[in-house]
mmCIF file of C-alpha atoms in Angstrom:
data_model
loop_
_atom_site.group_PDB
_atom_site.id
_atom_site.type_symbol
_atom_site.label_atom_id
_atom_site.label_comp_id
_atom_site.label_asym_id
_atom_site.label_seq_id
_atom_site.Cartn_x
_atom_site.Cartn_y
_atom_site.Cartn_z
ATOM 1 C CA MET P 291 10.409 -36.184 48.425
ATOM 2 C CA VAL P 292 11.046 -34.498 44.636
ATOM 3 C CA ASP P 293 9.450 -31.114 44.361
ATOM 4 C CA THR P 294 6.994 -31.010 41.256
ATOM 5 C CA LEU P 295 5.028 -27.503 41.678
ATOM 6 C CA PRO P 296 7.387 -25.557 38.982
ATOM 7 C CA SER P 297 6.474 -27.458 35.952
ATOM 8 C CA ALA P 298 2.894 -26.341 36.653
ATOM 9 C CA PRO P 299 4.072 -22.281 35.106
ATOM 10 C CA ARG P 300 5.634 -24.057 32.259
ATOM 11 C CA SER P 301 3.606 -26.632 30.683
ATOM 12 C CA GLY P 302 1.318 -23.027 30.634
ATOM 13 C CA ARG P 303 4.165 -21.661 28.337
ATOM 14 C CA GLY P 304 3.842 -23.987 26.482
ATOM 15 C CA TRP P 305 0.073 -24.879 25.591
ATOM 16 C CA ALA P 306 1.074 -20.828 25.144
ATOM 17 C CA LEU P 307 4.132 -21.490 22.873
ATOM 18 C CA ILE P 308 1.346 -23.197 21.271
ATOM 19 C CA PHE P 309 -2.138 -21.634 20.339
ATOM 20 C CA LEU P 310 0.593 -18.735 19.493
ATOM 21 C CA VAL P 311 1.568 -20.680 16.734
ATOM 22 C CA ILE P 312 -1.746 -21.996 15.678
ATOM 23 C CA LEU P 313 -2.757 -17.787 15.743
ATOM 24 C CA LEU P 314 0.085 -17.149 13.036
ATOM 25 C CA LEU P 315 -0.235 -20.532 11.090
ATOM 26 C CA ALA P 316 -3.859 -19.549 11.259
ATOM 27 C CA GLY P 317 -3.600 -16.096 9.389
ATOM 28 C CA LEU P 318 -1.018 -17.108 6.903
ATOM 29 C CA PRO P 319 -3.757 -17.672 3.972
ATOM 30 C CA LEU P 320 -4.899 -14.166 5.057
ATOM 31 C CA ALA P 321 -1.202 -12.414 4.736
ATOM 32 C CA VAL P 322 -1.080 -13.973 1.215
ATOM 33 C CA TRP P 323 -3.839 -13.174 0.628
ATOM 34 C CA LEU P 324 -3.242 -9.921 0.802
ATOM 35 C CA ASP P 325 -0.244 -9.414 -0.331
ATOM 36 C CA LEU P 326 -1.326 -10.722 -3.787
ATOM 37 C CA ARG P 327 -3.769 -8.511 -4.243
ATOM 38 C CA SER P 328 -2.123 -5.698 -3.709
ATOM 39 C CA LEU P 329 0.760 -6.914 -5.871
ATOM 40 C CA SER P 330 -2.095 -7.953 -8.724
ATOM 41 C CA GLU P 331 -3.876 -4.289 -8.078
ATOM 42 C CA ARG P 332 -0.523 -2.649 -8.591
ATOM 43 C CA SER P 333 0.659 -5.365 -11.565
ATOM 44 C CA LEU P 334 -3.092 -4.329 -13.176
ATOM 45 C CA SER P 335 -2.692 -0.672 -12.695
ATOM 46 C CA LEU P 336 0.870 -1.182 -14.395
ATOM 47 C CA GLN P 337 -0.445 -2.846 -17.686
ATOM 48 C CA ALA P 338 -3.663 -0.535 -17.677
ATOM 49 C CA SER P 339 -1.807 2.522 -17.899
ATOM 50 C CA ASP P 340 0.709 1.218 -20.348
ATOM 51 C CA ILE P 341 -1.532 0.216 -23.085
ATOM 52 C CA ASN P 342 -3.589 3.429 -22.739
ATOM 53 C CA SER P 343 -0.170 5.477 -22.270
ATOM 54 C CA LEU P 344 0.638 3.237 -25.833
ATOM 55 C CA ILE P 345 -3.559 4.015 -27.895
ATOM 56 C CA THR P 346 -3.069 7.553 -26.787
ATOM 57 C CA SER P 347 0.488 7.634 -27.890
ATOM 58 C CA VAL P 348 -0.244 5.875 -31.627
ATOM 59 C CA ARG P 349 -3.743 8.990 -31.820
ATOM 60 C CA THR P 350 -1.268 11.936 -31.760
ATOM 61 C CA TYR P 351 1.258 10.430 -33.731
ATOM 62 C CA TYR P 352 -1.350 9.139 -36.768
ATOM 63 C CA ALA P 353 -2.749 12.584 -36.275
ATOM 64 C CA THR P 354 -0.265 14.882 -35.343
ATOM 65 C CA ASN P 355 2.641 13.252 -38.404
ATOM 66 C CA ILE P 356 -0.141 11.771 -40.846
ATOM 67 C CA VAL P 357 -3.872 13.327 -40.796
ATOM 68 C CA SER P 358 -2.632 16.396 -40.655
ATOM 69 C CA ARG P 359 -0.070 16.366 -43.437
ATOM 70 C CA VAL P 360 -3.593 14.659 -45.845
ATOM 71 C CA LEU P 361 -5.281 17.600 -44.925
ATOM 72 C CA ALA P 362 -2.705 19.433 -45.762
ATOM 73 C CA THR P 363 -3.140 18.660 -49.822
ATOM 74 C CA PRO P 364 -6.369 18.740 -50.179
ATOM 75 C CA GLY P 365 -7.621 16.600 -53.793
ATOM 76 C CA HIS P 366 -5.282 13.831 -53.019
ATOM 77 C CA SER P 367 -7.247 11.688 -49.987
ATOM 78 C CA GLU P 368 -9.995 12.432 -47.573
ATOM 79 C CA VAL P 369 -10.203 11.918 -43.752
ATOM 80 C CA VAL P 370 -12.976 10.249 -42.698
ATOM 81 C CA HIS P 371 -14.847 8.340 -40.079
ATOM 82 C CA ASN P 372 -16.524 6.382 -42.901
ATOM 83 C CA TYR P 373 -13.394 5.819 -44.544
ATOM 84 C CA GLU P 374 -13.497 1.840 -45.997
ATOM 85 C CA ASP P 375 -16.494 3.622 -47.983
ATOM 86 C CA ILE P 376 -14.000 6.137 -49.507
ATOM 87 C CA PRO P 377 -11.483 4.699 -52.322
ATOM 88 C CA GLY P 378 -8.396 6.501 -51.372
ATOM 89 C CA ALA P 379 -9.644 7.277 -47.559
ATOM 90 C CA ILE P 380 -8.126 6.906 -44.041
ATOM 91 C CA PRO P 381 -9.535 7.031 -40.934
ATOM 92 C CA ILE P 382 -9.831 9.905 -38.669
ATOM 93 C CA PRO P 383 -7.453 9.563 -35.365
ATOM 94 C CA ALA P 384 -11.645 8.808 -33.144
ATOM 95 C CA THR P 385 -11.436 5.438 -35.931
ATOM 96 C CA LEU P 386 -8.389 4.901 -35.665
ATOM 97 C CA SER P 387 -8.573 4.180 -31.943
ATOM 98 C CA LEU P 388 -11.721 2.420 -31.737
ATOM 99 C CA GLU P 389 -10.380 -0.113 -34.266
ATOM 100 C CA LEU P 390 -7.119 -0.374 -32.539
ATOM 101 C CA GLY P 391 -8.769 -0.969 -29.645
ATOM 102 C CA ARG P 392 -10.905 -3.835 -30.785
ATOM 103 C CA VAL P 393 -8.219 -5.144 -32.719
ATOM 104 C CA ILE P 394 -5.822 -5.742 -29.288
ATOM 105 C CA GLY P 395 -9.491 -6.438 -27.308
ATOM 106 C CA GLU P 396 -9.637 -9.030 -29.731
ATOM 107 C CA GLN P 397 -5.875 -11.181 -28.757
ATOM 108 C CA GLN P 398 -6.467 -10.342 -24.919
ATOM 109 C CA SER P 399 -9.353 -12.136 -24.067
ATOM 110 C CA ASN P 400 -9.011 -10.367 -20.772
ATOM 111 C CA ILE P 401 -8.609 -6.540 -22.303
ATOM 112 C CA VAL P 402 -11.476 -3.877 -23.333
ATOM 113 C CA TYR P 403 -10.722 -0.431 -24.555
ATOM 114 C CA ARG P 404 -13.714 1.599 -25.195
ATOM 115 C CA PHE P 405 -13.588 5.338 -26.827
ATOM 116 C CA MET P 406 -16.437 7.418 -25.904
ATOM 117 C CA SER P 407 -17.891 11.013 -26.210
ATOM 118 C CA ASP P 408 -21.254 12.548 -25.848
ATOM 119 C CA TYR P 409 -21.460 14.172 -28.444
ATOM 120 C CA PRO P 410 -20.494 11.462 -31.390
ATOM 121 C CA PHE P 411 -21.096 11.954 -35.058
ATOM 122 C CA LYS P 412 -24.376 12.614 -36.336
ATOM 123 C CA ASP P 413 -24.757 8.888 -37.656
ATOM 124 C CA ARG P 414 -23.141 6.844 -34.872
ATOM 125 C CA ALA P 415 -25.041 5.785 -32.145
ATOM 126 C CA PRO P 416 -24.929 7.624 -28.655
ATOM 127 C CA HIS P 417 -22.328 6.325 -26.234
ATOM 128 C CA PRO P 418 -24.036 4.289 -22.845
ATOM 129 C CA LEU P 419 -21.736 5.890 -20.006
ATOM 130 C CA ASP P 420 -22.129 4.047 -16.493
ATOM 131 C CA THR P 421 -21.664 6.634 -13.345
ATOM 132 C CA PHE P 422 -18.281 6.169 -13.376
ATOM 133 C CA GLU P 423 -17.604 6.847 -17.058
ATOM 134 C CA ARG P 424 -20.155 10.075 -16.950
ATOM 135 C CA GLN P 425 -19.103 11.035 -13.337
ATOM 136 C CA ALA P 426 -14.901 10.485 -14.772
ATOM 137 C CA LEU P 427 -16.119 12.681 -17.879
ATOM 138 C CA GLU P 428 -17.573 15.539 -15.793
ATOM 139 C CA SER P 429 -14.092 15.827 -13.606
ATOM 140 C CA LEU P 430 -11.506 15.445 -16.919
ATOM 141 C CA ARG P 431 -13.213 18.849 -18.065
ATOM 142 C CA ALA P 432 -12.926 20.318 -15.039
ATOM 143 C CA ASP P 433 -9.278 18.691 -14.973
ATOM 144 C CA PRO P 434 -7.171 17.158 -17.509
ATOM 145 C CA ASN P 435 -4.811 16.354 -15.894
ATOM 146 C CA GLN P 436 -5.416 13.196 -14.918
ATOM 147 C CA THR P 437 -5.956 10.207 -15.128
ATOM 148 C CA LEU P 438 -8.720 8.504 -12.832
ATOM 149 C CA SER P 439 -9.217 5.022 -12.035
ATOM 150 C CA ASP P 440 -11.419 1.968 -10.236
ATOM 151 C CA VAL P 441 -10.354 -0.975 -9.033
ATOM 152 C CA SER P 442 -12.534 -3.811 -7.499
ATOM 153 C CA VAL P 443 -11.755 -7.031 -6.232
ATOM 154 C CA SER P 444 -13.872 -10.574 -5.253
ATOM 155 C CA GLY P 445 -12.098 -12.672 -3.855
ATOM 156 C CA PHE P 446 -9.595 -13.700 -6.075
ATOM 157 C CA ASP P 447 -10.249 -11.836 -9.752
ATOM 158 C CA GLY P 448 -9.187 -8.572 -9.905
ATOM 159 C CA ARG P 449 -10.211 -5.904 -12.236
ATOM 160 C CA ILE P 450 -9.316 -2.550 -12.913
ATOM 161 C CA ARG P 451 -10.513 0.491 -14.556
ATOM 162 C CA LEU P 452 -9.083 2.957 -16.621
ATOM 163 C CA ILE P 453 -10.229 6.417 -17.458
ATOM 164 C CA SER P 454 -8.096 9.570 -19.628
ATOM 165 C CA PRO P 455 -9.756 12.318 -21.451
ATOM 166 C CA VAL P 456 -9.359 12.523 -24.829
ATOM 167 C CA ILE P 457 -7.752 16.304 -25.687
ATOM 168 C CA MET P 458 -8.818 18.076 -28.842
ATOM 169 C CA GLY P 459 -6.032 18.953 -31.343
ATOM 170 C CA ALA P 460 -4.575 21.130 -34.011
ATOM 171 C CA ALA P 461 -6.093 18.660 -36.288
ATOM 172 C CA CYS P 462 -8.968 16.821 -34.378
ATOM 173 C CA VAL P 463 -10.690 20.928 -34.052
ATOM 174 C CA SER P 464 -10.124 21.221 -37.479
ATOM 175 C CA CYS P 465 -12.159 18.256 -38.591
ATOM 176 C CA HIS P 466 -14.731 18.554 -36.296
ATOM 177 C CA ASN P 467 -15.448 22.456 -36.861
ATOM 178 C CA THR P 468 -15.936 22.020 -40.172
ATOM 179 C CA HIS P 469 -17.182 18.426 -40.982
ATOM 180 C CA PRO P 470 -20.600 18.511 -41.576
ATOM 181 C CA ASP P 471 -21.877 15.373 -38.935
ATOM 182 C CA SER P 472 -20.441 17.038 -36.376
ATOM 183 C CA PRO P 473 -22.822 17.891 -33.546
ATOM 184 C CA LYS P 474 -20.103 21.225 -32.073
ATOM 185 C CA ARG P 475 -19.015 23.437 -33.764
ATOM 186 C CA ASP P 476 -16.531 25.043 -31.508
ATOM 187 C CA TRP P 477 -13.445 22.959 -30.015
ATOM 188 C CA LYS P 478 -11.046 24.583 -29.301
ATOM 189 C CA VAL P 479 -7.523 23.445 -28.838
ATOM 190 C CA GLY P 480 -7.721 21.449 -25.366
ATOM 191 C CA ASP P 481 -10.604 20.861 -25.462
ATOM 192 C CA VAL P 482 -11.612 17.608 -23.677
ATOM 193 C CA ARG P 483 -13.966 15.296 -25.838
ATOM 194 C CA GLY P 484 -14.262 12.343 -24.395
ATOM 195 C CA ILE P 485 -12.587 9.596 -22.546
ATOM 196 C CA GLN P 486 -10.879 6.712 -23.390
ATOM 197 C CA GLU P 487 -11.306 3.935 -20.772
ATOM 198 C CA VAL P 488 -8.634 0.336 -20.286
ATOM 199 C CA ILE P 489 -10.818 -2.189 -18.859
ATOM 200 C CA ILE P 490 -7.942 -5.231 -17.244
ATOM 201 C CA SER P 491 -9.213 -8.207 -15.679
ATOM 202 C CA ALA P 492 -7.516 -10.965 -14.103
ATOM 203 C CA SER P 493 -7.017 -13.581 -11.187
ATOM 204 C CA MET P 494 -5.297 -13.110 -8.606
ATOM 205 C CA ALA P 495 -4.698 -16.533 -7.217
ATOM 206 C CA LEU P 496 -1.224 -17.745 -7.359
ATOM 207 C CA ARG P 497 -1.046 -15.559 -10.021
ATOM 208 C CA PRO P 498 2.926 -15.397 -10.764
ATOM 209 C CA ILE P 499 4.563 -12.016 -10.120
ATOM 210 C CA SER P 500 7.779 -10.870 -11.634
ATOM 211 C CA SER P 501 8.755 -7.479 -13.974
ATOM 212 C CA ARG P 502 8.542 -10.240 -17.066
ATOM 213 C CA GLY P 503 4.784 -11.429 -15.809
ATOM 214 C CA GLU P 504 3.664 -7.978 -15.118
ATOM 215 C CA GLN P 505 4.780 -7.239 -18.889
ATOM 216 C CA THR P 506 2.614 -9.528 -20.535
ATOM 217 C CA VAL P 507 -0.599 -8.537 -21.681
ATOM 218 C CA VAL P 508 1.305 -5.020 -21.758
ATOM 219 C CA ASN P 509 2.860 -7.520 -24.719
ATOM 220 C CA GLY P 510 0.774 -8.705 -25.910
ATOM 221 C CA GLY P 511 -1.284 -5.457 -26.219
ATOM 222 C CA CYS P 512 2.248 -4.168 -28.153
ATOM 223 C CA GLU P 513 2.133 -6.799 -30.470
ATOM 224 C CA SER P 514 -1.216 -6.316 -31.419
ATOM 225 C CA ALA P 515 -1.253 -2.844 -31.713
ATOM 226 C CA ALA P 516 1.511 -3.701 -34.149
ATOM 227 C CA LYS P 517 -0.398 -6.381 -35.911
ATOM 228 C CA ALA P 518 -3.135 -3.881 -37.048
ATOM 229 C CA MET P 519 -1.042 -0.672 -38.642
ATOM 230 C CA SER P 520 0.755 -3.280 -40.473
#
C-alpha cells in the first residue's frame, strides 16, 4: 500500500509560495511608483536649484560689472526700472530678473519664476505673498545663508517651489537709498531685500530619468536666458 500522507505538507508549502509571489507582484507597482517619485523629486530639486543659481549669477554679474560702471560714469546713461521710457537707459537688476524670468517662463511652460519684495517701488503694485512665501521671507531675513523648498506630489504629478534670498549688493544699496520712488532708504550691504522663487511642475509618469533627461529643463532655461541677453 502506498502512503500519501507526506504530500499534504508539500501542498501547503506550495500554496504559501504562490501567495508570497502574488503579494510581491501586487506590491511591485507601489515600489516602482515610490522609486519614480524619489527620483523625480531629486530631479525637480536639481532643476530648480540650477535655474535659481543661473538667474542669481546673471543678476549679480549685471549689477557688479554693468550697473556699477554706468553709475560710476554719470551723464552717459541711466539705471532705472522704467528704462524702456528713457532713451539710452538700462534696467535695474530687479527689472532684469523679472524680464529674464518672464522669458524663461514663456519658453518653458512648466517653470514659473517670481521676484518679490515687501518694499516695491512706489509705482509698482504690491507683490501678493502666500503663506509659504511670507514665512520664507521672514526666515531668510533671520538667516540669509539658506535656501527653502517645498515639494508636493499628487499621483504622478509633482511640483517643487524653491526660494532663495535677494541680497543687497553695493550697487543695489546705492540705488535704493537714493531713488525717489524707493520706499526704504536705509538699506545696507548684505540686507535681504526680498525673495526669488523658482516653481517647477512635472509629470512623474514613466518619465525617463537620466543624466541627460535631468538637464532638459535647465538647458531650456539657459537657452531662454541667452535669447533674453542677445
